[in-house]
Amino acid sequence: MSILIILLSLAAGAYVLAVLERWAVHGHLSLTGPAWAALALLGRESVLARTPDRLFFEAGPVLLLVAGLLAVAVIPLAPGLIITDLATGALFLNAALAYVLVALIMAGWGPNGAYGMIAGWRFLGQFIAYAMLIVMPITAVAMRAESLSTTAIVTSQAQLWNVVYQPIGFALFVVAAMGLAWLPPLDLPDAPGDLAGGVEAEYTGVRLAVLRLARMVIILALAGATVTFYLGGWLGPWLPPAAWSAIKILFVAAAMLSVGRYMPRIREARYLALSWKLGISLALANIFVVGVIALVVPI
Amino acid sequence: MDGIEPHFMSMASLTKDQPRSSDGLQMDWINVPFGPFFPGLPAGLHLTLTLDGDTVAGSDTTSLVGAMDLLDGGQMAAADFVDRLAAAIPLTPVAYRALACAALEDAAGIAPSADQHRSRAAAIERERIASHLSWLAEFGAQSGFAWLAGRAGALQLAVQTADITGISTLAAPIARLTRRVQNAPLLRMRLGGIARVAKDSPASGPVDRARGGGSDVRSGDATMTALGFEMRSQDGGDALARMRQRCDEIGQSIDLIAAAGMIAKPGLADIGTASGAGMATVETPRGAARLHVTLTKGQVVEARLDTPSTRHLALIDTLTARRELGDALVAVGSLDLSPWEIRG
């Protein structure tokens, strides 16, 4: 039953997110817009690129969707409302999202086109920038909860949310999550002005619909992870726990979608330099500070 | 070789005679087309980059829309020539209309009135504002800065048809936009140090003035001097300096329009059946454009046009060489090429 509820919530969330994205990008708030766009994609011819690597071309979008769904599986929406409450949930989430890289390289390589291929390799470079900044803040979160279980991580924030307890980790995780979801200003793999859609450039029809749906699921998974790790998950007064989860996840996702509208795309070299020189130093400092607080003044 | 199995495929020997990257690695080089319809470049520009990984190893740029003959047939009526030239350069029709009028009047020996000079100058300045805002919008679209693309695009549309009062109303929001753009730290990071144009490279307009000094046709124009024009320039010569130069010129053009107090589409004086040769130079939004015309009994029989985008086209190879792809496209975009101006 939990699985069905979560999958239905995910579908609804992906739709709401698509509405918000259209609003953020095009400035039009249309509740039916994504439905019409999806129908148009499903009705459109699914063009096959000339001499593609068929396996990679077909499997890339599907693997991306699977990676997103696996990540969602360990995000608790309410006490007991989780697909699987693994003891190593935080680690599993990280492992599932690692396949985003594999899927994007496959989707970029598969069509045998320059834009997609460059986009795929660009994402590999981006991975080098964000990967450590996903893992290291999660380490500090798990240190406080003394567990890798996502449910335990939420309950560990009953007294104080992690966004207050470890704000540096929160900031680093959100920026890294935006890199993982290739959201502006870290949208190097699909940069419309550089690569005319990049990984998406050679996909049409149903395949493109799957690719876009997968991306929405990944954004939701990352927003869910942010809420779980830093914003107290389902915790909150008055409303039912699941409602708090939904509100927080949609708010974080909307913020992640909107913020890139107000800044230019960052250069790849600059992103790498900032991530490694500044980001990792801050992440190490965050782990140290959280460790000291956990030992001296456990909250 | 000792210690190596007989069928070992040595990368060193397999790639021995193939071209090397600047870092010594051998990779497949691919030719990738950007344009004629590419989101980050002006429509009509066909840029082919040879990519070594994601680094540019070479480039080839052509225009698919700039080869139109200046004369329709062997000769044409002067008024028709003015319309034809304005239509041939649709991104800045007012400046080229003014250029055609000035060249034909020079050939016919006619001097326009002071008011005509002022209203023409104001019309060109209005087009300069719109053109620079259009560039900001294009740059916003290229760099994923959606807010900038939307805001600059909306202001450009409003400016294009605004009268004197309209321009003064738009002055405040335009100033806010340019101030915000110039102060944005992420834009400084994005553009700083990219595509530095050398002092000895051929350039004009904002590209020239952004590298310190430079020239401006308006400096020698008595009407512009009377309106209070003084040439402005930036230091650095990179993409950031070019953006700042254009923002600075937007504010200056607003002041010049206010000083002119009148604005009108350039119109050709009655040249009758005059004959002669004439020349004019106008500072278009992209730089100095020069037109030579020959009139025979009121008919234009010969015309030669020199445009800034044709000059700037030669810079692309140098500015994109060994640049990462994103930086190379920013470099091309920062030149603000008009494919319609590229002759030949």
XYZ file of C-alpha atoms in Angstrom:
643
model
C 0.000 0.000 0.000
C 2.850 2.357 0.915
C 4.443 1.704 -2.437
C 1.249 2.604 -4.299
C 0.715 5.782 -2.270
C 4.312 6.883 -2.774
C 4.244 6.174 -6.507
C 0.977 8.094 -6.889
C 2.421 10.949 -4.829
C 5.481 10.871 -7.033
C 3.401 11.108 -10.194
C 1.405 13.997 -8.756
C 4.595 15.676 -7.548
C 6.241 15.319 -10.956
C 3.220 16.951 -12.566
C 3.151 19.854 -10.099
C 6.874 20.270 -10.635
C 6.390 20.407 -14.398
C 3.804 23.173 -13.868
C 6.256 25.053 -11.651
C 9.100 24.605 -14.142
C 7.037 26.022 -16.985
C 6.150 28.928 -14.731
C 9.771 29.532 -13.737
C 11.187 29.165 -17.247
C 8.470 30.571 -19.504
C 6.635 32.817 -17.046
C 3.248 31.151 -17.778
C 1.300 29.444 -15.018
C -0.728 26.788 -16.801
C -2.182 23.840 -14.904
C -2.871 21.898 -18.078
C 0.315 22.856 -19.953
C 2.425 19.828 -18.960
C -0.449 17.454 -19.817
C -0.724 18.889 -23.314
C 3.053 18.869 -23.712
C 3.205 15.215 -22.628
C 0.402 14.268 -25.023
C 2.194 16.106 -27.822
C 5.398 14.203 -27.082
C 3.620 10.857 -26.970
C 1.909 11.567 -30.280
C 5.054 12.739 -32.009
C 7.240 10.506 -34.133
C 10.079 9.052 -32.109
C 12.936 9.688 -34.501
C 15.887 7.347 -34.366
C 19.254 8.942 -34.920
C 21.418 7.686 -37.781
C 23.798 4.849 -36.735
C 23.046 5.040 -33.021
C 24.364 2.789 -30.314
C 20.882 1.347 -29.948
C 21.399 -0.233 -26.538
C 22.706 2.947 -24.935
C 20.178 5.095 -26.801
C 17.207 3.102 -25.528
C 18.557 2.260 -22.075
C 19.823 5.725 -21.086
C 16.443 7.391 -20.362
C 15.078 4.229 -18.716
C 18.123 3.879 -16.461
C 17.746 7.539 -15.502
C 14.151 6.891 -14.468
C 15.143 3.765 -12.551
C 17.883 5.668 -10.710
C 15.368 8.323 -9.681
C 12.815 5.724 -8.531
C 15.425 3.837 -6.511
C 16.408 7.067 -4.780
C 12.764 7.813 -3.978
C 12.416 4.355 -2.395
C 14.341 5.368 0.740
C 12.728 8.771 1.283
C 10.174 8.688 4.106
C 7.055 10.802 3.626
C 5.606 9.990 7.052
C 6.260 7.464 9.827
C 5.883 4.086 8.078
C 5.213 5.706 4.696
C 8.377 4.663 2.895
C 8.976 2.062 0.215
C 11.877 0.474 2.076
C 13.383 1.661 5.349
C 16.916 0.396 4.864
C 19.403 0.634 7.699
C 21.773 2.116 5.112
C 19.159 4.315 3.419
C 21.357 7.423 3.095
C 24.115 5.356 1.530
C 21.632 3.626 -0.777
C 20.277 6.985 -1.945
C 23.777 8.073 -2.824
C 24.457 4.785 -4.637
C 21.197 5.009 -6.606
C 21.929 8.548 -7.720
C 25.392 7.500 -8.910
C 23.586 5.831 -11.833
C 22.472 9.253 -13.045
C 26.001 9.702 -14.335
C 25.963 6.332 -16.113
C 22.540 7.019 -17.604
C 23.478 10.461 -18.894
C 26.706 9.250 -20.483
C 24.739 6.432 -22.150
C 22.013 8.832 -23.310
C 24.655 11.237 -24.593
C 26.713 8.599 -26.367
C 23.807 6.533 -27.724
C 22.461 8.818 -30.484
C 25.909 9.226 -32.093
C 25.538 13.013 -32.172
C 28.048 15.667 -31.155
C 25.825 17.723 -28.846
C 24.696 14.716 -26.821
C 28.140 13.190 -26.630
C 29.761 16.409 -25.404
C 26.904 16.824 -22.929
C 27.470 13.343 -21.535
C 31.180 13.940 -21.025
C 30.442 17.350 -19.571
C 28.292 15.664 -16.970
C 31.224 13.422 -16.099
C 33.228 16.584 -15.372
C 30.297 17.924 -13.383
C 30.167 14.665 -11.418
C 33.753 15.222 -10.317
C 32.650 18.613 -8.981
C 29.499 17.579 -7.090
C 30.134 13.959 -6.036
C 32.102 14.648 -2.856
C 29.743 17.441 -1.903
C 26.813 15.027 -1.902
C 28.588 12.429 0.224
C 30.367 14.619 2.780
C 27.315 16.575 4.021
C 25.401 13.260 4.278
C 28.247 11.973 6.461
C 27.718 14.852 8.894
C 23.954 14.267 8.923
C 24.464 10.573 9.673
C 26.957 11.459 12.437
C 24.301 13.416 14.288
C 21.640 10.725 13.810
C 24.176 7.991 14.594
C 22.486 6.079 11.793
C 22.301 5.868 8.011
C 18.581 5.144 8.130
C 16.655 7.999 6.565
C 13.832 7.556 9.085
C 16.314 7.829 11.957
C 17.802 10.908 10.352
C 14.380 12.581 10.339
C 13.634 11.684 13.958
C 17.080 12.936 15.015
C 15.877 16.418 14.025
C 12.927 16.472 16.445
C 14.631 19.096 18.649
C 16.392 21.083 15.956
C 16.385 20.765 12.175
C 19.721 20.146 10.535
C 19.381 23.279 8.434
C 20.041 25.172 11.695
C 22.350 22.575 13.238
C 24.632 22.362 10.210
C 23.796 25.197 7.780
C 27.062 24.843 5.856
C 26.240 21.223 5.083
C 22.761 22.258 3.977
C 24.088 24.881 1.562
C 26.698 22.512 0.148
C 24.196 19.686 -0.271
C 21.635 21.856 -2.060
C 24.228 23.215 -4.499
C 25.572 19.710 -5.137
C 22.024 18.411 -5.602
C 21.419 21.093 -8.224
C 24.577 19.931 -9.989
C 23.395 16.326 -9.833
C 20.018 17.300 -11.284
C 21.805 19.544 -13.836
C 19.627 22.480 -12.908
C 20.573 26.056 -13.858
C 23.092 27.544 -13.243
C 24.710 24.077 -13.241
C 22.913 22.851 -16.362
C 26.077 22.195 -18.359
C 24.836 18.849 -19.778
C 21.807 20.346 -21.494
C 22.833 23.993 -21.741
C 20.468 25.276 -24.444
C 22.792 28.129 -25.430
C 25.873 25.892 -25.696
C 24.582 22.506 -26.762
C 21.042 23.070 -28.008
C 19.597 20.700 -25.418
C 22.693 18.502 -25.029
C 21.658 15.052 -23.866
C 18.066 15.752 -24.913
C 19.047 17.092 -28.345
C 18.616 13.823 -30.289
C 15.620 12.455 -28.392
C 12.044 12.900 -29.558
C 8.620 11.461 -28.880
C 8.189 8.817 -26.186
C 11.901 8.585 -25.468
C 12.071 12.313 -24.762
C 8.983 12.043 -22.555
C 10.709 9.331 -20.498
C 13.882 11.424 -20.283
C 11.977 14.461 -19.032
C 9.884 12.421 -16.603
C 13.074 10.851 -15.246
C 14.546 14.262 -14.649
C 11.473 15.387 -12.751
C 11.688 12.263 -10.585
C 15.358 12.968 -9.888
C 14.597 16.563 -8.912
C 11.839 15.323 -6.603
C 14.146 12.681 -5.139
C 16.796 15.302 -4.423
C 14.250 17.712 -2.959
C 13.007 14.806 -0.835
C 16.564 14.051 0.254
C 17.105 17.709 1.195
C 13.908 17.696 3.253
C 14.827 14.394 4.897
C 18.383 15.348 5.739
C 17.962 19.013 6.657
C 14.361 20.191 6.950
C 12.985 17.714 9.440
C 11.254 15.435 6.948
C 7.632 14.980 7.963
C 8.069 16.886 11.261
C 5.833 19.901 11.766
C 2.838 21.107 13.787
C -0.916 20.950 13.015
C -0.828 19.303 9.599
C -0.550 15.546 9.000
C 3.080 14.346 8.550
C 2.614 13.471 4.872
C 1.268 16.961 4.172
C 4.369 18.503 5.729
C 6.566 16.278 3.571
C 4.667 17.241 0.423
C 4.777 20.965 1.194
C 8.470 20.954 2.044
C 9.479 18.826 -0.948
C 7.551 20.972 -3.414
C 8.914 24.153 -1.856
C 12.520 22.933 -2.100
C 11.991 21.684 -5.659
C 10.423 24.994 -6.697
C 13.312 26.910 -5.132
C 15.842 24.717 -6.929
C 14.050 25.286 -10.231
C 13.685 29.030 -9.785
C 17.046 30.141 -8.475
C 18.894 29.481 -11.735
C 16.632 31.901 -13.538
C 18.452 34.785 -11.887
C 22.053 33.882 -12.657
C 24.161 32.857 -15.647
C 25.432 29.338 -16.193
C 28.668 28.784 -14.347
C 31.789 27.812 -16.300
C 32.798 24.184 -15.919
C 36.356 24.981 -14.838
C 35.110 27.505 -12.286
C 32.579 25.018 -10.916
C 35.282 22.386 -10.484
C 37.647 24.856 -8.841
C 34.996 26.145 -6.434
C 33.817 22.656 -5.552
C 37.235 21.271 -4.788
C 39.027 24.271 -3.332
C 36.169 25.835 -1.382
C 33.410 23.220 -1.217
C 35.437 20.284 0.077
C 37.244 22.469 2.618
C 33.899 23.683 3.919
C 32.483 20.153 3.927
C 35.437 18.929 6.017
C 35.001 21.858 8.388
C 31.294 21.000 8.626
C 32.061 17.394 9.559
C 34.534 18.584 12.199
C 32.141 21.129 13.712
C 29.222 18.685 13.750
C 31.464 16.076 15.351
C 32.555 18.488 18.073
C 28.968 19.625 18.759
C 27.732 16.015 18.816
C 30.368 15.151 21.406
C 30.220 18.278 23.561
C 26.569 19.428 23.395
C 24.473 16.587 21.960
C 21.104 17.975 20.816
C 59.915 -4.991 -26.938
C 61.135 -6.797 -23.827
C 58.514 -7.386 -21.166
C 55.548 -6.596 -23.435
C 53.283 -9.290 -24.801
C 53.472 -9.792 -28.604
C 49.897 -8.671 -29.364
C 49.908 -5.662 -27.037
C 48.205 -2.678 -28.749
C 50.360 0.287 -27.888
C 48.407 3.568 -27.760
C 51.628 5.416 -28.439
C 52.204 3.590 -31.727
C 48.515 3.539 -32.735
C 48.233 7.309 -32.456
C 51.746 8.160 -33.616
C 50.930 10.347 -36.623
C 47.578 11.734 -35.517
C 47.103 15.369 -34.418
C 47.818 16.158 -30.797
C 45.902 18.279 -28.340
C 47.673 21.097 -26.568
C 47.983 18.813 -23.511
C 49.732 16.148 -25.621
C 46.809 13.713 -25.653
C 45.471 12.346 -28.899
C 41.716 12.471 -29.360
C 39.291 12.272 -32.248
C 38.625 15.713 -33.665
C 35.071 16.327 -34.770
C 33.512 19.106 -36.812
C 30.360 20.325 -35.098
C 27.943 22.758 -36.760
C 26.469 25.584 -34.685
C 23.815 27.371 -36.684
C 22.291 28.665 -38.884
C 19.569 28.213 -36.249
C 21.285 27.741 -32.927
C 19.871 29.004 -29.616
C 23.063 30.784 -28.555
C 23.948 32.487 -31.833
C 22.243 34.951 -34.180
C 20.069 33.258 -36.801
C 21.791 33.019 -40.155
C 25.305 32.625 -38.774
C 26.855 29.278 -39.653
C 29.679 28.459 -37.298
C 31.532 25.169 -37.584
C 33.864 24.363 -34.728
C 36.495 21.642 -34.881
C 36.425 20.177 -31.392
C 39.260 18.386 -29.701
C 37.283 16.946 -26.797
C 35.384 20.008 -25.637
C 38.181 22.357 -26.670
C 38.062 24.286 -29.926
C 40.863 23.369 -32.325
C 39.621 25.384 -35.294
C 36.663 27.300 -36.652
C 34.973 28.275 -39.862
C 32.278 30.948 -39.961
C 30.029 32.034 -42.780
C 26.781 33.907 -43.135
C 23.899 32.340 -44.987
C 21.980 35.582 -45.304
C 24.454 38.358 -46.068
C 25.124 37.840 -49.762
C 22.287 39.990 -51.127
C 23.285 42.353 -53.943
C 23.102 46.003 -52.942
C 21.590 46.947 -56.297
C 18.557 45.262 -57.786
C 19.852 44.903 -61.352
C 22.351 47.284 -62.887
C 20.788 50.435 -61.444
C 17.883 51.565 -59.321
C 16.098 54.702 -58.157
C 17.690 56.402 -55.144
C 14.583 56.103 -52.938
C 14.287 52.394 -53.751
C 17.977 51.915 -52.929
C 17.429 53.423 -49.463
C 14.562 51.019 -48.777
C 16.529 48.095 -50.176
C 19.574 48.728 -47.996
C 17.413 49.167 -44.868
C 15.624 45.910 -45.626
C 18.892 44.089 -46.345
C 20.142 44.672 -42.786
C 16.997 43.964 -40.746
C 18.711 44.003 -37.357
C 19.614 47.703 -37.686
C 17.488 49.112 -40.524
C 17.448 52.692 -39.235
C 21.233 53.072 -39.174
C 21.571 51.713 -42.713
C 18.695 53.840 -43.934
C 20.482 56.879 -42.493
C 23.734 55.681 -44.079
C 22.118 55.352 -47.528
C 20.471 58.767 -47.215
C 23.734 60.431 -46.157
C 25.759 58.810 -48.962
C 23.195 59.708 -51.641
C 22.891 63.284 -50.363
C 26.668 63.551 -50.431
C 26.690 62.303 -54.039
C 23.959 64.767 -54.987
C 25.614 67.645 -53.109
C 22.621 68.208 -50.823
C 23.009 69.144 -47.158
C 20.141 68.156 -44.811
C 18.865 70.706 -42.310
C 20.070 70.799 -38.701
C 16.713 69.411 -37.513
C 16.969 66.513 -39.945
C 20.449 65.779 -38.604
C 19.202 65.825 -35.014
C 16.162 63.633 -35.626
C 18.246 61.142 -37.638
C 20.879 61.023 -34.906
C 18.195 60.401 -32.277
C 16.668 57.602 -34.373
C 20.067 55.898 -34.676
C 20.635 56.266 -30.922
C 17.234 54.689 -30.251
C 18.223 51.806 -32.469
C 21.535 51.554 -30.610
C 19.668 51.150 -27.311
C 17.397 48.493 -28.809
C 20.309 46.687 -30.436
C 22.389 46.589 -27.248
C 19.355 45.429 -25.254
C 18.815 42.754 -27.877
C 22.417 41.655 -27.405
C 21.888 41.484 -23.640
C 18.787 39.347 -24.215
C 20.687 37.036 -26.564
C 23.544 36.756 -24.123
C 21.039 35.959 -21.369
C 19.570 33.188 -23.515
C 23.014 31.850 -24.382
C 24.244 31.801 -20.799
C 21.043 30.452 -19.262
C 20.310 33.752 -17.488
C 16.564 33.564 -18.136
C 15.657 36.684 -16.175
C 18.086 38.799 -18.202
C 16.823 37.332 -21.483
C 13.223 38.109 -20.604
C 13.748 41.563 -19.130
C 16.157 42.858 -21.778
C 13.979 41.410 -24.549
C 10.869 43.133 -23.201
C 12.658 46.487 -22.878
C 14.084 46.135 -26.387
C 10.601 45.710 -27.848
C 9.363 48.734 -25.898
C 12.285 50.926 -27.002
C 12.063 50.077 -30.703
C 8.945 52.134 -31.311
C 9.116 54.577 -28.397
C 8.965 58.332 -28.974
C 10.915 60.904 -26.955
C 8.487 60.690 -24.029
C 8.488 56.906 -24.181
C 12.275 56.766 -24.088
C 12.385 59.037 -21.033
C 9.801 56.806 -19.326
C 11.873 53.726 -20.082
C 15.119 55.355 -18.937
C 14.727 54.355 -15.284
C 13.973 50.636 -15.803
C 16.733 50.413 -18.416
C 19.214 52.034 -16.010
C 18.223 49.572 -13.288
C 18.787 46.669 -15.682
C 22.200 47.818 -16.884
C 23.321 48.622 -13.321
C 22.293 45.174 -12.141
C 24.006 43.481 -15.077
C 27.243 45.374 -14.551
C 27.321 44.617 -10.825
C 26.404 40.923 -10.998
C 29.387 38.969 -9.608
C 28.492 35.765 -11.458
C 28.479 37.646 -14.760
C 31.937 38.988 -13.965
C 33.055 35.400 -13.328
C 31.388 34.216 -16.535
C 32.824 36.866 -18.860
C 36.022 38.128 -17.261
C 39.177 37.263 -19.203
C 37.301 35.609 -22.077
C 37.987 36.527 -25.717
C 40.425 39.376 -25.185
C 40.788 41.313 -28.454
C 44.369 42.407 -29.131
C 45.070 46.101 -29.700
C 46.300 45.521 -33.245
C 43.329 43.397 -34.378
C 40.883 45.003 -36.798
C 37.765 45.999 -34.872
C 35.262 48.805 -34.560
C 32.301 49.878 -32.487
C 31.900 48.577 -28.929
C 34.406 45.782 -29.629
C 37.040 48.417 -30.434
C 36.160 50.854 -27.661
C 36.070 48.090 -25.031
C 39.827 47.569 -25.373
C 40.704 51.137 -24.386
C 40.770 54.130 -26.686
C 39.290 53.079 -29.995
C 37.351 55.237 -32.376
C 33.806 56.424 -32.885
C 32.474 58.109 -36.021
C 30.231 60.253 -33.843
C 33.285 62.036 -32.394
C 33.737 63.937 -35.668
C 30.049 64.718 -36.167
C 29.100 68.334 -35.416
C 25.491 67.400 -34.599
C 26.560 64.799 -32.051
C 29.091 67.176 -30.522
C 26.328 69.775 -30.156
C 24.206 67.150 -28.380
C 27.016 66.639 -25.875
C 28.510 63.418 -27.204
C 31.844 62.306 -25.802
C 33.333 58.960 -26.709
C 33.361 56.432 -23.872
C 35.579 53.405 -23.596
C 36.536 50.553 -21.302
C 39.773 48.768 -20.510
C 40.450 45.095 -20.835
C 39.137 44.211 -24.265
C 37.503 41.006 -23.006
C 33.874 39.892 -23.168
C 33.173 41.557 -19.819
C 34.518 44.907 -21.059
C 32.353 44.627 -24.184
C 29.264 44.005 -22.068
C 30.080 47.008 -19.884
C 30.754 49.157 -22.947
C 27.337 48.331 -24.386
C 25.621 49.018 -21.053
C 27.455 52.335 -20.839
C 26.430 53.240 -24.395
C 22.785 52.484 -23.639
C 22.775 55.146 -20.914
C 24.642 57.586 -23.134
C 22.185 57.103 -26.005
C 19.243 57.838 -23.696
C 20.894 61.153 -22.758
C 21.588 61.992 -26.422
C 17.973 61.353 -27.420
C 16.786 63.625 -24.618
C 19.211 66.320 -25.805
C 18.034 65.978 -29.428
C 14.408 66.538 -28.421
C 13.100 65.095 -31.696
C 13.177 61.702 -33.355
C 12.174 60.626 -36.870
C 12.841 57.841 -39.318
C 15.570 59.029 -41.730
C 14.111 60.213 -45.025
C 15.888 60.965 -48.297
C 15.893 64.551 -49.557
C 14.737 65.110 -53.133
C 17.861 64.474 -55.196
C 16.155 64.900 -58.573
C 18.381 63.849 -61.469
C 21.660 64.605 -59.752
C 24.814 62.751 -60.705
C 28.032 62.216 -58.800
C 29.886 60.021 -56.346
C 29.389 60.169 -52.601
C 30.415 58.480 -49.404
C 29.112 58.382 -45.848
C 30.070 56.686 -42.614
C 27.658 56.007 -39.786
C 28.395 54.602 -36.334
C 25.911 51.730 -36.290
C 25.315 49.823 -33.038
C 27.965 47.290 -34.110
C 30.529 49.791 -35.362
C 31.354 52.031 -38.281
C 29.646 51.220 -41.596
C 30.848 52.982 -44.757
C 28.919 53.276 -48.005
C 30.222 54.507 -51.384
C 27.611 55.267 -54.034
C 27.652 56.545 -57.590
C 24.619 58.403 -58.933
C 23.825 58.884 -62.598
C 20.801 61.047 -63.365
C 19.167 60.208 -60.029
C 19.816 56.491 -60.426
C 22.211 54.538 -58.192
C 24.538 52.694 -60.558
C 27.223 51.548 -58.156
C 27.378 50.882 -54.398
C 30.028 49.469 -52.107
C 29.397 48.725 -48.443
C 31.874 48.096 -45.660
C 30.353 46.752 -42.434
C 31.625 46.123 -38.890
C 30.475 42.504 -38.728
C 32.578 41.658 -41.791
C 35.625 42.999 -39.949
C 34.751 41.199 -36.716
C 34.279 37.883 -38.492
C 38.055 37.660 -38.862
C 38.450 37.708 -35.070
C 36.550 34.488 -34.448
C 39.386 32.093 -35.260
C 41.759 33.749 -32.810
C 39.210 34.271 -30.056
C 37.917 30.697 -30.068
C 41.208 28.837 -30.494
C 41.991 26.468 -27.606
C 38.916 27.669 -25.719
C 36.467 25.381 -23.964
C 33.292 25.129 -26.049
C 31.108 27.236 -23.748
C 33.741 29.963 -23.576
C 34.199 29.882 -27.358
C 30.498 30.413 -27.938
C 30.480 33.270 -25.418
C 33.435 34.741 -27.337
C 31.515 34.625 -30.628
C 28.377 35.974 -28.990
C 30.276 38.856 -27.359
C 31.188 40.210 -30.813
C 27.494 40.848 -31.512
C 27.754 39.803 -35.151
C 24.935 40.523 -37.531
C 24.914 37.796 -40.208
C 23.033 40.209 -42.479
C 26.000 42.591 -42.400
C 28.551 39.975 -43.388
C 29.353 40.595 -47.023
C 30.658 37.825 -49.237
